mmCIF file of C-alpha atoms and ligand atoms in Angstrom:
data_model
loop_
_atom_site.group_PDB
_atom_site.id
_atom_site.type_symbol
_atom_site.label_atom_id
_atom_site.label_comp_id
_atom_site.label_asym_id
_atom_site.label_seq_id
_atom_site.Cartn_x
_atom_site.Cartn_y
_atom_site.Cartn_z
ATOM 1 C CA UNK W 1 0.000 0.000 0.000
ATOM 2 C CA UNK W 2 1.421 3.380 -0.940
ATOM 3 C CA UNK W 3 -0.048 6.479 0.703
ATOM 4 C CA UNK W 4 -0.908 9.541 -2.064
ATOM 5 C CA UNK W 5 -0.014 12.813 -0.390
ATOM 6 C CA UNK W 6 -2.795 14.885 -1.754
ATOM 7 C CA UNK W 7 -6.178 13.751 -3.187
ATOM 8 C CA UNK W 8 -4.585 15.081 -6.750
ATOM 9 C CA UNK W 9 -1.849 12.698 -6.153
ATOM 10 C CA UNK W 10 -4.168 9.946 -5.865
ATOM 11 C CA UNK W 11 -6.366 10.324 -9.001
ATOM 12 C CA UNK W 12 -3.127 11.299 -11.120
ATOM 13 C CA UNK W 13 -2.089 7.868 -9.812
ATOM 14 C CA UNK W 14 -5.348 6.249 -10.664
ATOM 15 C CA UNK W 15 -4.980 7.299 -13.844
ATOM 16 C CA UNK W 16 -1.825 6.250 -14.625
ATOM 17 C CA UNK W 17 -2.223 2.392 -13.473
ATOM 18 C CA UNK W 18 -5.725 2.355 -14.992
ATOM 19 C CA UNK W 19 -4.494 3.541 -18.445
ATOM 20 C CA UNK W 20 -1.714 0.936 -18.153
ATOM 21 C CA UNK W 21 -4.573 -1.643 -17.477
ATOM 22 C CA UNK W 22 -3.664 -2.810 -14.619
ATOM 23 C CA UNK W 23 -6.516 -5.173 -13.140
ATOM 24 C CA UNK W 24 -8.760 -3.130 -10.365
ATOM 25 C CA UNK W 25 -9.198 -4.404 -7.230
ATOM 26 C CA UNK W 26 -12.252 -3.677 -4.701
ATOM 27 C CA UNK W 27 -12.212 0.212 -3.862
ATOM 28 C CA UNK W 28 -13.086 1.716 -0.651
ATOM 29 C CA UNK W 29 -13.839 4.951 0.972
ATOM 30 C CA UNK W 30 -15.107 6.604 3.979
ATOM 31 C CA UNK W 31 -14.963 9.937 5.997
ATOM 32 C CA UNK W 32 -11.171 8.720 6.254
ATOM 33 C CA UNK W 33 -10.043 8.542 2.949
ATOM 34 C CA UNK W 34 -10.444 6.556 -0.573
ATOM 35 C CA UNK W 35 -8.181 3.816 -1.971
ATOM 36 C CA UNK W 36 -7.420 2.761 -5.760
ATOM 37 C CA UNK W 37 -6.235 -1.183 -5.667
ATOM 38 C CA UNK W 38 -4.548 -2.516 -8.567
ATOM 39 C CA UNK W 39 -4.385 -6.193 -8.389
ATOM 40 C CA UNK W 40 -0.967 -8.221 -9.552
ATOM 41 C CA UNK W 41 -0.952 -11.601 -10.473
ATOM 42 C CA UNK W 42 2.249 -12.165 -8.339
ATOM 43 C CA UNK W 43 4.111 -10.460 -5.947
ATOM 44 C CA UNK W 44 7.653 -10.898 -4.584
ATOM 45 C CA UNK W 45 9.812 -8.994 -2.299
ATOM 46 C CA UNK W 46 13.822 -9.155 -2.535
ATOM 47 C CA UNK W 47 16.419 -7.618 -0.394
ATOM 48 C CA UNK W 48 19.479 -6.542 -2.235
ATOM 49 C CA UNK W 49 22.900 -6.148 -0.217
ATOM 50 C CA UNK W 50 26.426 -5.383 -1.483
ATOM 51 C CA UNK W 51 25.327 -2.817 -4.595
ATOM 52 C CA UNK W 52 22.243 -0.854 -4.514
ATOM 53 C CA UNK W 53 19.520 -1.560 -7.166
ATOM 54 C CA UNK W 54 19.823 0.047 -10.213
ATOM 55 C CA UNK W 55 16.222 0.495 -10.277
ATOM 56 C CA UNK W 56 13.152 1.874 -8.002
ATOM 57 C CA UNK W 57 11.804 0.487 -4.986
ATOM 58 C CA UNK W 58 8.849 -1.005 -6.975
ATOM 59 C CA UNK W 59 9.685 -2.897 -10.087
ATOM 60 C CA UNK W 60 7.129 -4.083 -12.408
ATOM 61 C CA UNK W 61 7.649 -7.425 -14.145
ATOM 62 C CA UNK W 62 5.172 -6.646 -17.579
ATOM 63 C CA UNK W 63 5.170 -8.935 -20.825
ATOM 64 C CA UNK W 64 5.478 -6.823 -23.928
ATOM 65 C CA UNK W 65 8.068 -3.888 -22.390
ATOM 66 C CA UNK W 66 7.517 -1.681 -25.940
ATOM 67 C CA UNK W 67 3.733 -1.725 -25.493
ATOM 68 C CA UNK W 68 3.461 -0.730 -21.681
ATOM 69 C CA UNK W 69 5.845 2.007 -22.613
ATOM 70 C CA UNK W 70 3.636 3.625 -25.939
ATOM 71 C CA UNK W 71 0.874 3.486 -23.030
ATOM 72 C CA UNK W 72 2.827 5.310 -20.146
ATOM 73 C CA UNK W 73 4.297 7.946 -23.168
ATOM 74 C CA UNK W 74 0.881 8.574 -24.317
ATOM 75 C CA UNK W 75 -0.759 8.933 -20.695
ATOM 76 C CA UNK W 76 2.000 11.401 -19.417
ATOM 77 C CA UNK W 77 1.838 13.207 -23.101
ATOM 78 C CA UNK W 78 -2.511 13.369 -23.020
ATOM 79 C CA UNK W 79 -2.127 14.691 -19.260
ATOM 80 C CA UNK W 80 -0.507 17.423 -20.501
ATOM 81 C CA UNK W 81 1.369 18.577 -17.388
ATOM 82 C CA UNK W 82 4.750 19.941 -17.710
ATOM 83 C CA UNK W 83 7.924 17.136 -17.101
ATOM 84 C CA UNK W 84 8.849 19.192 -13.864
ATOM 85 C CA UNK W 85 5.579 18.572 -11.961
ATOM 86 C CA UNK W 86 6.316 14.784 -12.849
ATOM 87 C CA UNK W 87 4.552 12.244 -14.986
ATOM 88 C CA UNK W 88 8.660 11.895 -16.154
ATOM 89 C CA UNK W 89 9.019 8.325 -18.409
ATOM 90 C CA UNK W 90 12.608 7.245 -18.831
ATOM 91 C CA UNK W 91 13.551 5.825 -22.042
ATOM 92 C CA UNK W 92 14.140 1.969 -21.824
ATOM 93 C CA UNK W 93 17.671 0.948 -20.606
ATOM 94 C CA UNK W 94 19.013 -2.280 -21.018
ATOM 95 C CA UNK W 95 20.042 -3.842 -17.291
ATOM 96 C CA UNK W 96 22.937 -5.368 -16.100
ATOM 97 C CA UNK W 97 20.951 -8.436 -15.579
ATOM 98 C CA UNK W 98 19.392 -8.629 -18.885
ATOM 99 C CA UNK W 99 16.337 -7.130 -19.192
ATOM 100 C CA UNK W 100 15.121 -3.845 -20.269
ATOM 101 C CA UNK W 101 13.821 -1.538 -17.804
ATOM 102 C CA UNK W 102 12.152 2.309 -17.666
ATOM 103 C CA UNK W 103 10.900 4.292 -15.065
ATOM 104 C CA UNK W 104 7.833 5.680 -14.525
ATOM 105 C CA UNK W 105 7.243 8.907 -12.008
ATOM 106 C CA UNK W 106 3.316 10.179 -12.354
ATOM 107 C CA UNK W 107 3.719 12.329 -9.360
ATOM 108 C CA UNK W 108 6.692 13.652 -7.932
ATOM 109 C CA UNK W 109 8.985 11.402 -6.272
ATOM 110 C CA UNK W 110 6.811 8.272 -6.802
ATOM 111 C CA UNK W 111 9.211 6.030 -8.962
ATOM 112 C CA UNK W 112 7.858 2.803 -10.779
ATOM 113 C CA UNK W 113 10.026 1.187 -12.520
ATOM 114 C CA UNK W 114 8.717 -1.496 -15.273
ATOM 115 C CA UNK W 115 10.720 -4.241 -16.778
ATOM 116 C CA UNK W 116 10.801 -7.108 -19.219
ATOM 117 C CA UNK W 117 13.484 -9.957 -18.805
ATOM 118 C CA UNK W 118 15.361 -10.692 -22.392
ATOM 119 C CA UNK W 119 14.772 -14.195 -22.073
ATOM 120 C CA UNK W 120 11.654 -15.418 -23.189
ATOM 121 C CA UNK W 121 10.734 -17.954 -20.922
ATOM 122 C CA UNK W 122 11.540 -16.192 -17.654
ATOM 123 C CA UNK W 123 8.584 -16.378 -15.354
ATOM 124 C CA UNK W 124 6.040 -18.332 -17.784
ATOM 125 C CA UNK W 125 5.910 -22.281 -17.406
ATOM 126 C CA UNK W 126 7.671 -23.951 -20.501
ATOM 127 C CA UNK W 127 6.100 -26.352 -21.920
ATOM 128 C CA UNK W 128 7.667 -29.046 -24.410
ATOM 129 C CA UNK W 129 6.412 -28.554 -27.827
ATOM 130 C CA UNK W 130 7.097 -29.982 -31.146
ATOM 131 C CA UNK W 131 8.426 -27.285 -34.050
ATOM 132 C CA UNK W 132 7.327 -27.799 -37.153
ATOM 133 C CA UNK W 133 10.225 -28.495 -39.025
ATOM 134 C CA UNK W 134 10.193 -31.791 -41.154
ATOM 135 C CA UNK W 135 13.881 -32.091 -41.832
ATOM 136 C CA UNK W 136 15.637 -35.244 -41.098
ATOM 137 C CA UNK W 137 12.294 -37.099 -40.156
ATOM 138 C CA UNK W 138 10.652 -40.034 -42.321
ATOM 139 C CA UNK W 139 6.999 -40.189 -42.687
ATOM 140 C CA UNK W 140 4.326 -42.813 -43.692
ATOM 141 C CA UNK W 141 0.829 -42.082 -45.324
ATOM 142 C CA UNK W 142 -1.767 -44.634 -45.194
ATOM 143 C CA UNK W 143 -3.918 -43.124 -47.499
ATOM 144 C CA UNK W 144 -7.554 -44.740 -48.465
ATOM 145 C CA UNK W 145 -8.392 -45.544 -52.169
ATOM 146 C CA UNK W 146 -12.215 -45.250 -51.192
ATOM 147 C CA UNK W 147 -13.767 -42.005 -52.578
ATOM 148 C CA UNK W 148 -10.707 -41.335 -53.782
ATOM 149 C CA UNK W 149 -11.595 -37.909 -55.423
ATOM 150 C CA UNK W 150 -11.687 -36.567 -51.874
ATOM 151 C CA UNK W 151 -8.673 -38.855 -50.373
ATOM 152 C CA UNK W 152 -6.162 -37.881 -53.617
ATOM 153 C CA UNK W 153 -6.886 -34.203 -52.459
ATOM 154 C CA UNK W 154 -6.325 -35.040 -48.816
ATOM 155 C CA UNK W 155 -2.904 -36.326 -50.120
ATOM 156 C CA UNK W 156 -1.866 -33.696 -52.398
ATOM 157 C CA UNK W 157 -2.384 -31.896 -48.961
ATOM 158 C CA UNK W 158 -0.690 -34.097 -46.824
ATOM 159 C CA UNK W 159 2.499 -34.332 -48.901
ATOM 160 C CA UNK W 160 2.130 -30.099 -49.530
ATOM 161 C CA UNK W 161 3.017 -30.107 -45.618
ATOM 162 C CA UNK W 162 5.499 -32.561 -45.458
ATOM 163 C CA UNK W 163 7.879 -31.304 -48.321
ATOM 164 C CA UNK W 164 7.229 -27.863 -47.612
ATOM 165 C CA UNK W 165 8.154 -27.985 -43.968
ATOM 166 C CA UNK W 166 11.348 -30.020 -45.390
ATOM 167 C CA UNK W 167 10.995 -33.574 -45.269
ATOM 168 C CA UNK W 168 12.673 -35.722 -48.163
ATOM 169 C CA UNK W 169 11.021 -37.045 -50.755
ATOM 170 C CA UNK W 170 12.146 -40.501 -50.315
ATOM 171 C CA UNK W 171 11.478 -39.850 -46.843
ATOM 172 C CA UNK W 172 7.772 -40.450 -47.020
ATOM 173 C CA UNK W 173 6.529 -44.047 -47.612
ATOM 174 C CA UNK W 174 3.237 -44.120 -48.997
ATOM 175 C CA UNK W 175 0.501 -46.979 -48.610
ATOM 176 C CA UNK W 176 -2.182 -47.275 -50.491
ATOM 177 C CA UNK W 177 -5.278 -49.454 -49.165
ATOM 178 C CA UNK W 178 -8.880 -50.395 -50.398
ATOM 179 C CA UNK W 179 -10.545 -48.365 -47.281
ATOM 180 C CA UNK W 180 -10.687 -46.824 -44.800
ATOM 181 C CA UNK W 181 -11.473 -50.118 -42.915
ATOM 182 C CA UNK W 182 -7.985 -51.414 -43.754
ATOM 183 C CA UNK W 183 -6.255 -48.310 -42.425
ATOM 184 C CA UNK W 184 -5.343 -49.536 -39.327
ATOM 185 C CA UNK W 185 -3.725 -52.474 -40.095
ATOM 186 C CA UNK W 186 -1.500 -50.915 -42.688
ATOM 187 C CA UNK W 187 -0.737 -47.884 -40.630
ATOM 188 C CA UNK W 188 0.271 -50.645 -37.918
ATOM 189 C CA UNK W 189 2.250 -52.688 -40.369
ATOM 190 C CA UNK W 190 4.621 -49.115 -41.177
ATOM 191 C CA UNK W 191 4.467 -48.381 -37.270
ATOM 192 C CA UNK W 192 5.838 -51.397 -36.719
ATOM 193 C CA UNK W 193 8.315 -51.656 -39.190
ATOM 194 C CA UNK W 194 10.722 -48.980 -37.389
ATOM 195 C CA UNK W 195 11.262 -47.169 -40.847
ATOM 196 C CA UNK W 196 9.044 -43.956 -40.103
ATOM 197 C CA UNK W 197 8.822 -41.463 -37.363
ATOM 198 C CA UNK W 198 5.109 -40.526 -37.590
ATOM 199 C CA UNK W 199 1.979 -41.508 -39.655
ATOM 200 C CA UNK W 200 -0.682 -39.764 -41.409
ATOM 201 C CA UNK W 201 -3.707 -41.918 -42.056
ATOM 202 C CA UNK W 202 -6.295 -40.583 -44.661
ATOM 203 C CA UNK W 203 -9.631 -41.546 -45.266
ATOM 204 C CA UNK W 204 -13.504 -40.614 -45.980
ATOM 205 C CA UNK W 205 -16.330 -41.818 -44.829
ATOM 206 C CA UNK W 206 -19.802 -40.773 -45.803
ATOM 207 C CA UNK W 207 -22.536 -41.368 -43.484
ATOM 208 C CA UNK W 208 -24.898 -41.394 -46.638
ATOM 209 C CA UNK W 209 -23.314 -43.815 -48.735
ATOM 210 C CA UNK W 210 -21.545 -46.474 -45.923
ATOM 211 C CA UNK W 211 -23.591 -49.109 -44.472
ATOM 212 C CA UNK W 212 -22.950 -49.531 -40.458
ATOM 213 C CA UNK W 213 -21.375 -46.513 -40.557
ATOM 214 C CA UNK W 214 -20.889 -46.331 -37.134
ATOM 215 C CA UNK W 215 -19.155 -49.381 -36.259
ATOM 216 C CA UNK W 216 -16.812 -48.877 -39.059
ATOM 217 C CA UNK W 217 -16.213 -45.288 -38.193
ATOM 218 C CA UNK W 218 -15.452 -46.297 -34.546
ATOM 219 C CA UNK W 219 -13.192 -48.977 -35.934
ATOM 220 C CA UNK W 220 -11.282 -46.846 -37.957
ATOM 221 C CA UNK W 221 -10.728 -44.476 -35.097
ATOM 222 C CA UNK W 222 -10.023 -47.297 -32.523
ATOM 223 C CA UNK W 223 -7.558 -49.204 -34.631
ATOM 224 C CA UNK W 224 -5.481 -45.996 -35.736
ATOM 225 C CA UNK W 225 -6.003 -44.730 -32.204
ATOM 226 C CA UNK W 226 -4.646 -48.778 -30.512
ATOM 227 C CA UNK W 227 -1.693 -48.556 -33.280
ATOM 228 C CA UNK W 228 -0.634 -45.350 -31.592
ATOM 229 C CA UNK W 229 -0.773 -46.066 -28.169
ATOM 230 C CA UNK W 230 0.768 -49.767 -28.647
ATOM 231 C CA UNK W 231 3.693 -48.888 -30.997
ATOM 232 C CA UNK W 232 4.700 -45.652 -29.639
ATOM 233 C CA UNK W 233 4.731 -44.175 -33.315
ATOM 234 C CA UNK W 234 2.683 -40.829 -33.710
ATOM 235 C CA UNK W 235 -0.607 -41.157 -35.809
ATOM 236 C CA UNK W 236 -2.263 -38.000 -36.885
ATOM 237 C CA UNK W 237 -6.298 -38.892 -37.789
ATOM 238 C CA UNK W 238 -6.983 -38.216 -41.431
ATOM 239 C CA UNK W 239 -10.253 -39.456 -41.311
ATOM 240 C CA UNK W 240 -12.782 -37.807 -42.493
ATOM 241 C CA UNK W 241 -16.390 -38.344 -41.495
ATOM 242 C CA UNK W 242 -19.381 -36.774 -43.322
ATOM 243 C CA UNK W 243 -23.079 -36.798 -43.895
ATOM 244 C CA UNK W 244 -22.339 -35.620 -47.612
ATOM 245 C CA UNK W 245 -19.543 -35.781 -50.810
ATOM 246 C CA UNK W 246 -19.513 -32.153 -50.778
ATOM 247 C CA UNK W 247 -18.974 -31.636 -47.103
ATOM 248 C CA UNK W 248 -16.138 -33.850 -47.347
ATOM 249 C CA UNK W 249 -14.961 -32.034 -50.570
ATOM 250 C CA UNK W 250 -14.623 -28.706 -48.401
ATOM 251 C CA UNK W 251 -13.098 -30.342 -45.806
ATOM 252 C CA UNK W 252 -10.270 -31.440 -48.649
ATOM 253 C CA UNK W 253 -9.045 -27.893 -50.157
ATOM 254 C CA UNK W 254 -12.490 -25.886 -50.941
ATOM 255 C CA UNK W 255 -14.214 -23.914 -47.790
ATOM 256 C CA UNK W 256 -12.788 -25.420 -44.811
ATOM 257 C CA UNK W 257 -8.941 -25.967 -45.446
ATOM 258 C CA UNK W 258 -7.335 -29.241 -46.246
ATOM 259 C CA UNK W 259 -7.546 -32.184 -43.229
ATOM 260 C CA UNK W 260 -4.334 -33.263 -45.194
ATOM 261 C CA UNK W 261 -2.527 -30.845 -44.812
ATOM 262 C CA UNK W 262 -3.724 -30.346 -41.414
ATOM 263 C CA UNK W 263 -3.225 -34.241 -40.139
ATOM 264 C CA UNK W 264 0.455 -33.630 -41.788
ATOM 265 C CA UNK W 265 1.314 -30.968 -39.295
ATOM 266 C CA UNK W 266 0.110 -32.958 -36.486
ATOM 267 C CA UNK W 267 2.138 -35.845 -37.658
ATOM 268 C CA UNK W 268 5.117 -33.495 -37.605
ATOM 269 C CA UNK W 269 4.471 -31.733 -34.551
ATOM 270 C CA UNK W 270 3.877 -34.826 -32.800
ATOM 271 C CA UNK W 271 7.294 -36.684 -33.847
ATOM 272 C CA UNK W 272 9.323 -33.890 -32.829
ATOM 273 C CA UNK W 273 7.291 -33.926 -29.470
ATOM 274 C CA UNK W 274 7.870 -37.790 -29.351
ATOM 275 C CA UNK W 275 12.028 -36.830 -30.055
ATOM 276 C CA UNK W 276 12.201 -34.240 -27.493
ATOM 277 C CA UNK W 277 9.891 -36.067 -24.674
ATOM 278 C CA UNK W 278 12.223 -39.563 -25.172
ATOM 279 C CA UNK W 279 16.072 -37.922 -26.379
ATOM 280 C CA UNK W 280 16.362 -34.717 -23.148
ATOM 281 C CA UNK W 281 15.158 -34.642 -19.641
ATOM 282 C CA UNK W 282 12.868 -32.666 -19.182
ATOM 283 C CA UNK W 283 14.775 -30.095 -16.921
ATOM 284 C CA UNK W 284 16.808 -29.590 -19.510
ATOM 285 C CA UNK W 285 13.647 -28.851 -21.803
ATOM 286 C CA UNK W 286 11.952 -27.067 -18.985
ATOM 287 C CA UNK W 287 15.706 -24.735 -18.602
ATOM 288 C CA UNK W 288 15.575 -24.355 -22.270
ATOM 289 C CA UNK W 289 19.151 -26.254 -23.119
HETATM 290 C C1 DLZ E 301 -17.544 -50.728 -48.063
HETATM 291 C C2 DLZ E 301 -17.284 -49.270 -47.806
HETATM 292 C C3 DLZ E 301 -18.338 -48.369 -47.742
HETATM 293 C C4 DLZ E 301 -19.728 -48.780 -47.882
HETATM 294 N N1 DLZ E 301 -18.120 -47.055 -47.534
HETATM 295 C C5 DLZ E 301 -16.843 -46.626 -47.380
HETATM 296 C C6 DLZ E 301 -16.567 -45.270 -47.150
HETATM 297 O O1 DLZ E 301 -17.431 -44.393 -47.100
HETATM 298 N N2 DLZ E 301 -15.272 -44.900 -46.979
HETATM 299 C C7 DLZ E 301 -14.240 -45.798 -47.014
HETATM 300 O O2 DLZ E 301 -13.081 -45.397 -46.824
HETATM 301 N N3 DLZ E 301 -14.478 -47.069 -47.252
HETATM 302 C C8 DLZ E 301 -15.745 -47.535 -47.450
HETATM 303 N N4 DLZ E 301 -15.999 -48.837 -47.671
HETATM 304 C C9 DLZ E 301 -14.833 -49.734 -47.843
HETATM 305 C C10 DLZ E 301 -14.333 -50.322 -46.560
HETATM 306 O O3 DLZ E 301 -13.581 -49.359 -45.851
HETATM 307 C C11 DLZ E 301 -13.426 -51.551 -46.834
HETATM 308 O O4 DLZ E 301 -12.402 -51.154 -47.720
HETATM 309 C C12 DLZ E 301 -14.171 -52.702 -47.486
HETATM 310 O O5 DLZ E 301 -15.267 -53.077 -46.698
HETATM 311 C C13 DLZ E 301 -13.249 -53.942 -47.671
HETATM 312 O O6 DLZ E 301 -12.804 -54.415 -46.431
#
C-alpha cells in the first residue's frame, strides 16, 4: 500500500495504473479517505545487499516492455502537465541483468520502474512442444483408395506439408489401401516396421453412402487410435467423417482448409514432441538447453 499525499496525487495515480490496465481491485472509501487497488498476479519482495539496485523500490515485471511504454508515453503526453511537476518516463535501458527496464514517475517522487526480462521464458511455465520443421524425419501415409476424389486431395495436402516444412522425398513411404477399414492395419504394419517417425492416415467416410457406418467409423478411429498407443509411433487422424460428398470435398481444399494438410502438421508436430519427450530430460527442456 502506498499512501498519495494529496487527493490530486491519488487520481493522477489512478490514472496512470488504470491507463496501463492494470486489473482493479475492490475500492473503498469513507470519511477517512479513498483507496485505488490494482491487483498483480504475483508479488515478490527481494532484499538486495552489497550494490544498490539500479532500479526503483517497486519494479514491475510486464510482458510486452515496448507496449506498456507507448501506453505510459501517451498517458503522461494526453495529461498534458509539464515534465517538472512529474509524470517523467525514462527511455528503456538495457540492465545489467538482462532485461530492459524504464521508469515511470506520475507524481513527484513516486518512482515505478517497469521491466521485461530478455529471455523469453523467464517467469512463464515452458512447456515441451514440437516445431514444425520436417527435416531429417521419415513419414508414412496410409492413405484410403475409397472415394478417392476426396482422399487424392487429402494427399496432395498431406504431402504439400510434409515437403514444404522439409521432409525428403524418399522420406515419405506411402501406402495405399482399399478403405478406410484397412487403415489400421496398414498404418500398424509401417508403425511397426521402425522405418518412419510418424503416420498420417487418410480416409472418408460418408454417413450417406456407408452401411454400419458407425461401427466402421469407430473402428477406424479405434484401430489408428490402438496402433498409436501400442507402438509408440505418432498417428495424426486423417479421417474424415461426413453426412455428404460435398462436405467432405470442403473439408479437402475448398471452404474449410485441407484435413491433409492439417493431419500432416500434427504428424510433424507430434514426432518432434515424441524426439524431445524420449532424447532430453525434461529439466533440460523445462531450462531451455
Ligand atoms: C464398403 C465401404 C463403404 C460402404 N463405404 C466406405 C466409405 O465411405 N469410406 C471408405 O473409406 N471405405 C468404405 N468402404 C470400404 C471399406 O472401408 C473396406 O475397404 C471394405 O469393406 C473392404 O474391407
Amino acid at each position: 500500500m502506498r499512501a498519495a499525499r494529496t487527493s490530486a496525487e491519488f487520481d493522477t495515480l489512478a490514472s496512470f495504473f488504470g491507463a496501463l490496465g492494470f486489473e482493479p481491485g475492490k475500492a473503498w472509501a469513507d470519511n477517512e479517505g479513498r483507496s485505488a487497488p490494482f491487483l498483480a498476479p504475483l508479488g515478490n519482495l527481494e532484499f538486495v545487499a552489497g550494490r544498490l539496485p539500479a532500479t526503483p523500490e517497486i519494479l514491475i515485471e510486464v510482458t510486452g516492455l515496448d507496449a506498456v511504454y507507448a501506453v505510459a508515453k501517451n498517458w503522461a503526453a494526453e495529461s498534458g502537465a509539464p515534465a517538472e511537476s512529474g509524470q517523467k518516463i525514462s527511455e528503456i535501458a538495457q540492465t545489467h541483468w538482462n532485461s530492459r527496464v524504464f521508469t515511470a514517475e506520475p507524481v513527484p517522487g513516486m518512482i515505478f520502474g517497469f521491466w521485461e526480462s530478455d529471455n523469453p521464458h523467464h517467469g512463464k511455465p515452458v512447456a515441451i512442444e514440437g516445431d514444425l520443421s520436417a527435416a531429417g524425419m521419415r513419414f508414412g501415409i496410409v492413405v484410403a483408395r475409397w472415394n478417392a476424389v476426396i482422399t487424392d486431395r487429402l494427399l496432395q495436402g498431406a504431402l504439400d506439408a510434409l515437403l514444404r516444412s522439409g521432409a525428403k522425398k524418399d522420406a515419405i513411404t506411402m501406402v495405399r489401401v482399399p478403405g478406410s477399414w484397412e487403415i489400421p492395419a496398414a498404418a500398424r504394419l509401417l508403425a511397426n516396421s521402425g522405418q518412419v517417425d510418424a503416420i498420417v492416415t487418410l480416409g472418408v467416410l460418408l454417413r450417406g453412402d456407408t452401411a454400419h457406418y458407425e461401427a466402421i467409423y469407430t473402428e477406424v478411429s479405434r484401430g489408428i487410435g490402438q496402433s498409436q498407443q501400442d507402438t509408440g509411433v505418432p498417428h495424426a487422424f486423417g479421417v474424415l467423417t461426413c453426412e455428404t460428398l460435398e462436405q467432405a470435398l470442403d473439408r479437402a481444399g475448398l471452404k474449410m482448409g485441407n484435413k491433409g494438410f492439417e493431419a500432416a502438421l500434427a504428424a510433424i508436430e507430434m514426432a518432434a514432441v515424441k524426439k524431445k519427450i524420449v532424447t532430453a530430460s525434461v529439466t533440460d527442456i523445462a531450462a531451455g538447453r
